Coordinates of C-alpha atoms and ligand atoms in Angstrom, one line a residue:
X167 CA 3.1 -4.7 10.1
X168 CA 4.2 -8.3 10.3
X169 CA 5.2 -10.0 14.0
X170 CA 6.0 -13.3 14.6
X171 CA 6.4 -14.1 18.4
X172 CA 7.9 -17.4 19.5
X173 CA 7.2 -19.3 16.1
X174 CA 8.1 -23.1 16.6
X175 CA 7.4 -25.4 13.3
X176 CA 8.0 -29.2 13.8
X177 CA 7.4 -31.0 10.7
X178 CA 6.3 -35.3 10.7
X179 CA 5.8 -37.0 13.5
X180 CA 7.6 -37.8 16.7
X181 CA 10.0 -40.2 15.4
X182 CA 10.4 -38.4 12.2
X183 CA 10.4 -35.2 13.8
X184 CA 12.2 -31.9 12.1
X185 CA 12.4 -28.9 13.9
X186 CA 12.7 -25.9 11.1
X187 CA 11.9 -23.2 13.0
X188 CA 12.4 -22.6 16.8
X189 CA 11.5 -19.5 18.8
X190 CA 11.6 -17.8 16.4
X191 CA 10.5 -13.9 16.5
X192 CA 10.6 -11.0 14.0
X193 CA 8.6 -8.3 13.7
X194 CA 8.6 -6.4 10.1
X195 CA 7.1 -2.5 9.5
X196 CA 4.9 -1.1 7.4
X197 CA 6.0 0.4 4.2
X198 CA 9.7 -1.5 4.6
X199 CA 11.0 -4.1 2.5
X200 CA 12.9 -6.6 4.8
X201 CA 14.9 -9.1 3.5
X202 CA 15.7 -12.6 5.4
X203 CA 18.6 -14.6 4.1
X204 CA 19.8 -18.0 5.2
X205 CA 21.6 -21.2 3.6
X206 CA 19.4 -23.8 1.8
X207 CA 17.4 -25.7 5.1
X208 CA 17.5 -23.0 7.0
X209 CA 13.7 -22.5 7.4
X210 CA 13.5 -19.7 5.3
X211 CA 10.5 -20.9 3.2
X212 CA 8.8 -22.5 6.4
X213 CA 9.3 -19.0 7.8
X214 CA 7.5 -17.1 5.1
X215 CA 4.8 -20.1 4.2
X216 CA 3.9 -19.3 8.2
X217 CA 3.0 -15.7 7.9
X218 CA 0.2 -16.4 5.8
X219 CA -0.7 -20.0 7.2
X220 CA 0.1 -22.1 4.3
X221 CA 2.2 -24.0 7.4
X222 CA 0.7 -23.6 10.7
X223 CA 3.1 -23.1 13.4
X224 CA 3.3 -25.4 16.2
X225 CA 3.6 -23.2 18.6
X226 CA 3.0 -19.3 18.4
X227 CA 1.7 -16.2 17.2
X228 CA 1.4 -14.7 13.9
X229 CA 0.3 -11.1 13.5
X230 CA -0.2 -9.3 10.5
X231 CA -2.2 -6.2 10.6
X232 CA -2.6 -6.2 14.2
X233 CA -4.9 -9.5 13.5
X234 CA -3.6 -12.7 15.0
X235 CA -4.1 -15.3 12.5
X236 CA -3.5 -18.5 13.6
X237 CA -6.5 -18.3 16.2
X238 CA -9.0 -16.9 13.1
X239 CA -11.8 -19.2 11.8
X240 CA -11.6 -20.9 8.2
X241 CA -13.5 -17.7 6.4
X242 CA -11.9 -14.7 9.0
X243 CA -8.4 -16.8 7.6
X244 CA -9.5 -16.6 4.1
X245 CA -10.3 -12.7 4.3
X246 CA -7.3 -11.9 6.3
X247 CA -5.2 -13.7 3.5
X248 CA -6.9 -11.7 0.5
X249 CA -4.7 -8.8 2.3
X250 CA -1.2 -10.8 2.0
X251 CA 0.1 -11.2 -1.5
X252 CA 2.6 -14.2 -2.4
X253 CA 5.3 -14.9 -5.3
X254 CA 7.4 -17.7 -5.6
X255 CA 10.7 -19.3 -7.1
X256 CA 9.1 -21.4 -9.6
X257 CA 6.2 -18.6 -10.5
X258 CA 3.1 -20.7 -10.0
X259 CA 1.5 -19.7 -12.8
X260 CA -1.9 -21.8 -14.5
X261 CA -0.4 -23.1 -17.7
X262 CA -3.7 -23.3 -19.6
X263 CA -4.4 -20.0 -18.3
X264 CA -3.0 -16.6 -20.3
X265 CA -1.9 -14.0 -18.9
X266 CA -4.9 -11.6 -18.4
X267 CA -6.5 -14.8 -16.8
X268 CA -3.6 -15.6 -14.0
X269 CA -3.5 -12.2 -13.3
X270 CA -7.7 -11.9 -13.2
X271 CA -7.6 -15.6 -11.0
X272 CA -7.8 -14.2 -7.7
X273 CA -10.7 -11.6 -8.4
X274 CA -12.7 -14.3 -10.2
X275 CA -12.1 -16.8 -7.5
X276 CA -14.2 -14.5 -4.9
X277 CA -16.8 -13.5 -7.7
X278 CA -15.4 -9.7 -8.8
X279 CA -17.9 -8.5 -11.8
X280 CA -16.4 -9.0 -14.4
X281 CA -16.2 -5.1 -15.7
X282 CA -14.1 -4.4 -12.4
X283 CA -11.6 -7.2 -13.1
X284 CA -11.2 -5.7 -16.6
X285 CA -10.3 -2.9 -15.0
X286 CA -8.0 -3.9 -12.1
X287 CA -6.0 -6.4 -14.5
X288 CA -5.5 -3.8 -17.3
X289 CA -3.8 -1.4 -14.8
X290 CA -2.0 -4.3 -13.4
X291 CA -0.6 -5.3 -16.9
X292 CA 0.6 -1.7 -17.6
X293 CA 2.1 -1.4 -13.9
X294 CA 4.2 -4.8 -14.5
X295 CA 4.6 -3.8 -18.5
X296 CA 2.7 -6.7 -19.9
X297 CA 0.1 -5.0 -21.7
X298 CA 1.2 -6.8 -25.1
X299 CA 1.5 -10.0 -23.6
X300 CA -2.2 -10.5 -22.5
X301 CA -3.2 -12.9 -24.2
X302 CA -0.2 -15.6 -24.5
X303 CA 0.2 -18.8 -21.9
X304 CA 3.1 -18.7 -19.4
X305 CA 4.8 -21.5 -22.0
X306 CA 5.1 -18.4 -24.3
X307 CA 7.1 -16.2 -21.6
X308 CA 10.5 -15.6 -20.4
X309 CA 11.1 -16.0 -16.5
X310 CA 11.1 -12.6 -15.9
X311 CA 7.8 -12.1 -17.5
X312 CA 6.6 -14.8 -15.6
X313 CA 7.4 -13.2 -12.6
X314 CA 6.0 -10.3 -13.5
X315 CA 2.8 -12.4 -13.9
X316 CA 3.1 -13.5 -10.8
X317 CA 3.8 -9.8 -9.1
X318 CA 0.4 -8.8 -11.0
X319 CA -1.5 -11.6 -9.6
X320 CA -0.2 -10.9 -6.0
X321 CA -1.2 -7.6 -6.5
X322 CA -4.7 -8.2 -7.7
X323 CA -6.1 -8.0 -4.4
X324 CA -4.6 -5.0 -3.1
X325 CA -2.9 -6.6 -0.5
X326 CA -1.0 -4.6 2.1
X327 CA 1.7 -7.1 2.3
X328 CA 3.8 -9.1 -0.1
X329 CA 5.7 -12.4 0.7
X330 CA 8.1 -13.3 -2.0
X331 CA 10.1 -16.6 -1.7
X332 CA 13.5 -16.8 -3.2
X333 CA 11.7 -14.8 -6.2
X334 CA 14.5 -14.4 -8.3
X335 CA 16.7 -17.4 -7.6
X336 CA 15.4 -18.7 -10.9
X337 CA 16.2 -15.7 -12.7
X338 CA 19.6 -14.4 -14.6
X339 CA 21.6 -11.3 -13.2
X340 CA 20.1 -8.9 -15.4
X341 CA 16.1 -10.4 -15.4
X342 CA 16.8 -10.4 -11.8
X343 CA 17.8 -7.0 -11.2
X344 CA 14.7 -5.5 -13.1
X345 CA 12.3 -7.6 -10.9
X346 CA 14.2 -6.1 -8.2
X347 CA 13.7 -3.0 -9.6
X348 CA 10.2 -3.1 -9.8
X349 CA 9.3 -4.7 -6.8
X350 CA 11.2 -1.5 -5.1
X351 CA 8.7 0.3 -7.1
X352 CA 6.1 -1.2 -6.1
X353 CA 6.9 -1.0 -2.6
X354 CA 7.5 3.2 -2.9
X355 CA 4.2 3.6 -5.0
X356 CA 1.7 1.8 -2.8
X357 CA 3.7 1.9 0.7
X358 CA 3.4 -1.8 0.3
X359 CA 5.4 -4.0 2.9
X360 CA 7.8 -6.4 1.5
X361 CA 8.8 -9.4 3.2
X362 CA 11.9 -11.0 1.3
X363 CA 13.5 -14.6 1.6
X364 CA 16.9 -15.3 -0.4
X365 CA 20.4 -17.0 -0.2
X366 CA 21.7 -14.0 -2.3
X367 CA 23.1 -11.0 -0.6
X368 CA 23.2 -9.2 -3.8
X369 CA 19.1 -9.0 -3.6
X370 CA 19.5 -7.4 0.0
X371 CA 22.0 -5.3 -0.9
X372 CA 19.8 -3.7 -3.8
X373 CA 16.5 -3.1 -2.0
X374 CA 16.1 -4.4 1.5
X375 CA 16.1 -1.6 4.5
X376 CA 16.7 -4.0 7.4
X377 CA 18.0 -7.8 7.0
X378 CA 18.0 -11.3 9.2
X379 CA 19.8 -14.0 9.0
X380 CA 18.7 -17.2 9.4
X381 CA 20.4 -20.2 10.8
X382 CA 19.6 -23.8 11.9
X383 CA 15.8 -22.2 12.5
X384 CA 16.7 -18.9 14.7
X385 CA 17.2 -15.6 13.7
X386 CA 21.1 -15.5 14.4
X387 CA 21.7 -11.2 13.6
X388 CA 19.2 -8.3 12.1
X389 CA 19.4 -4.7 11.6
X390 CA 19.5 -2.3 9.1
X391 CA 21.3 -3.6 5.8
X392 CA 24.1 -0.7 6.4
X393 CA 24.8 -1.8 9.9
X394 CA 24.8 -5.6 8.8
X395 CA 26.5 -5.8 5.9
X396 CA 29.5 -3.5 6.8
X397 CA 29.5 -4.6 10.5
X398 CA 28.8 -8.4 10.4
X399 CA 28.6 -10.2 13.8
X400 CA 28.0 -13.7 13.0
X401 CA 29.6 -16.2 10.9
X402 CA 27.4 -17.0 8.7
X403 CA 26.5 -13.2 8.1
X404 CA 30.6 -13.2 6.9
X405 CA 29.8 -15.9 4.7
X406 CA 27.1 -14.5 2.6
X407 CA 28.8 -11.0 2.0
X408 CA 32.2 -12.9 0.9
X409 CA 30.4 -14.6 -1.1
X410 CA 28.2 -12.2 -2.7
X411 CA 31.4 -9.5 -3.3
X412 CA 34.9 -8.9 -3.6
X413 CA 35.2 -9.1 0.2
X414 CA 37.9 -8.1 2.0
X415 CA 39.2 -11.8 3.2
X416 CA 42.5 -12.7 1.2
X417 CA 44.6 -9.5 1.6
X418 CA 47.7 -11.4 1.4
X419 CA 50.7 -9.1 1.1
X420 CA 52.9 -10.9 -1.2
X421 CA 55.8 -13.0 0.8
X422 CA 58.6 -11.7 -1.4
X423 CA 57.9 -8.4 -0.9
X424 CA 57.5 -8.2 3.0
X425 CA 55.6 -4.9 4.7
X426 CA 58.0 -2.6 6.2
X427 CA 58.0 -3.4 9.9
X428 CA 56.6 -0.2 11.0
X429 CA 53.4 -0.3 8.7
X430 CA 50.1 -0.9 9.8
X431 CA 47.4 -2.5 8.2
X432 CA 43.8 -1.2 8.6
X433 CA 40.3 -0.9 7.3
X434 CA 38.1 2.1 6.7
X435 CA 34.6 2.1 5.9
X436 CA 32.7 5.3 4.6
X437 CA 29.0 5.8 4.6
X438 CA 26.8 8.0 3.0
X439 CA 28.0 11.1 1.5
X440 CA 31.4 10.7 3.4
X441 CA 32.2 8.1 0.5
X442 CA 32.9 10.8 -1.7
X443 CA 34.8 12.9 0.3
X444 CA 38.8 13.4 0.4
X445 CA 39.2 12.9 4.5
X446 CA 41.8 10.5 4.1
X447 CA 44.1 12.4 1.9
X448 CA 43.1 15.7 4.1
X449 CA 44.4 13.9 7.5
X450 CA 47.5 12.1 5.8
X451 CA 48.7 15.5 4.8
X452 CA 48.1 16.2 8.5
X453 CA 49.9 13.7 9.8
X454 CA 52.8 13.3 7.2
X455 CA 52.4 9.4 7.1
X456 CA 52.2 7.5 3.7
X457 CA 49.6 5.1 2.8
X458 CA 49.2 2.1 0.3
X459 CA 45.6 1.1 -0.7
X460 CA 45.6 -2.9 -0.7
X461 CA 42.2 -3.4 -1.6
X462 CA 39.2 -1.0 -2.0
X463 CA 35.2 -1.0 -2.7
X464 CA 33.0 1.6 -3.4
X465 CA 29.2 0.6 -3.7
X466 CA 25.5 1.4 -2.7
X467 CA 23.6 -0.4 -0.3
X468 CA 20.0 0.1 -1.6
X469 CA 20.1 3.9 -2.3
X470 CA 23.2 4.7 0.5
X471 CA 26.7 4.8 -1.5
X472 CA 29.5 3.5 1.2
X473 CA 33.1 2.6 0.8
X474 CA 35.7 0.1 2.3
X475 CA 39.4 0.5 2.0
X476 CA 42.1 -1.6 3.0
X477 CA 45.1 0.3 3.8
X478 CA 48.8 -0.2 4.9
X479 CA 49.9 3.2 6.7
X480 CA 53.8 4.0 7.1
X481 CA 55.2 6.2 9.3
X482 CA 56.2 6.2 12.5
X483 CA 53.8 4.8 15.8
X484 CA 52.7 8.5 17.1
X485 CA 51.8 9.8 13.6
X486 CA 49.8 6.5 12.5
X487 CA 48.0 6.6 15.8
X488 CA 47.0 10.1 15.0
X489 CA 45.9 9.3 11.9
X490 CA 43.5 7.1 12.9
X491 CA 42.0 8.8 15.5
X492 CA 41.6 11.6 13.1
X493 CA 39.8 9.4 11.0
X494 CA 37.7 8.8 13.9
X495 CA 37.0 12.1 14.8
X496 CA 35.8 12.5 11.4
X497 CA 33.3 9.7 11.6
X498 CA 34.8 6.9 9.4
X499 CA 34.9 3.6 10.9
X500 CA 38.6 2.6 11.3
X501 CA 39.6 -0.9 12.1
X502 CA 43.2 -2.3 12.7
X503 CA 43.8 -5.5 10.9
X504 CA 47.4 -6.3 11.6
X505 CA 49.8 -4.3 13.5
Ligands
ADP760 N1 7.0 -30.3 4.5 C1 8.1 -30.7 5.0 N2 7.9 -32.1 6.1 C2 9.1 -32.3 6.7 N3 10.0 -31.4 6.6 C3 10.4 -30.5 6.2 C4 9.2 -30.3 5.2 N4 9.3 -28.6 4.6 C5 10.1 -28.5 5.3 N5 11.0 -29.3 5.7 C6 12.4 -29.3 6.8 O1 12.6 -28.0 7.3 C7 13.9 -27.6 7.4 C8 13.5 -26.1 6.2 O2 13.4 -26.8 5.2 P1 12.8 -25.0 4.5 O3 12.2 -24.1 5.4 O4 12.2 -25.6 3.3 O5 14.4 -24.0 4.3 P2 15.2 -23.4 3.0 O6 14.0 -22.6 2.5 O7 15.6 -21.9 4.3 O8 15.5 -24.3 2.2 C9 14.7 -28.1 6.1 O9 15.5 -29.3 7.1 C10 13.6 -29.2 5.6 O10 14.0 -30.2 5.2
MG761 MG1 13.3 -22.3 0.5

């Protein structure tokens, strides 16, 4: 649905040149929610603005719905842009227009008949839950309500793609969750493809199917969220995960209680239905090793449950080895941290 090929973006002139993106490739499938995460200055906004050519890439191709946008003339580009909705961190609403008029704006702009506008806007007001606020002005709304107006406005021209530039970064955690839920709902109802950028792993974990990590203008890692989240490869990815959740760093056994010499520290990752199965207790009963749980998380990535346990196994080497291989046979991911 979205295909970026070899995108380079250089701001400024030769003397002051900043390379914001360098040779970046990205591919987003129809109907998925794709997240791009990166630190401030990594190139996220530039990336998302290149997709609707709010920024023109210095080099590279931008394909949306099978059309290469950088080659289009002004009129054709305007038409294609209607298929790409966008929402922003600071909402970008018209402060002197009501909620109704803000949502109607893109339709008014292209001369849609009044009755058709009314029908569409009413439908959208219901979708985002703002029917009672239609006559209010943005200043009279909460942050979450403003973003709902932004979402409704972005959907007014029935886009195929919705771009979200840090759409929840100005909101408190509870409001963030309600907006993420709304985005997920829209995605599922209309098979709308969503590309969102964020610096919060929580946003990715809640609603994204796949994720790419952007660093210094390039993608350093990407894949299904379950894979990237549970088996991060790049240092930047690990940083985001450990900052966002209770990570597995900082497991320090108290020095006054040194672990027995024969114990082995292991991280076990469960995914999907296995999260709720009693695999670990079945296996240790069979092998006769003892274990202590030092740290544990059970949570979900979008709708997939997962668990991560840091366990110390105590028993002779053979038994512990057998425990590890039985766990692996049962398709659990087992990583020895210390032996
Ligand atoms: N209009 C601009 N002119 C010059 N440099 C810019 C402009 N916009 C962004 N940059 C620079 O490009 C880099 C990437 O910025 P940006 O895409 O905004 O990153 P992010 O959204 O991840 O914080 C930064 O070094 C930033 O200073
Ligand atoms: Mg930005």
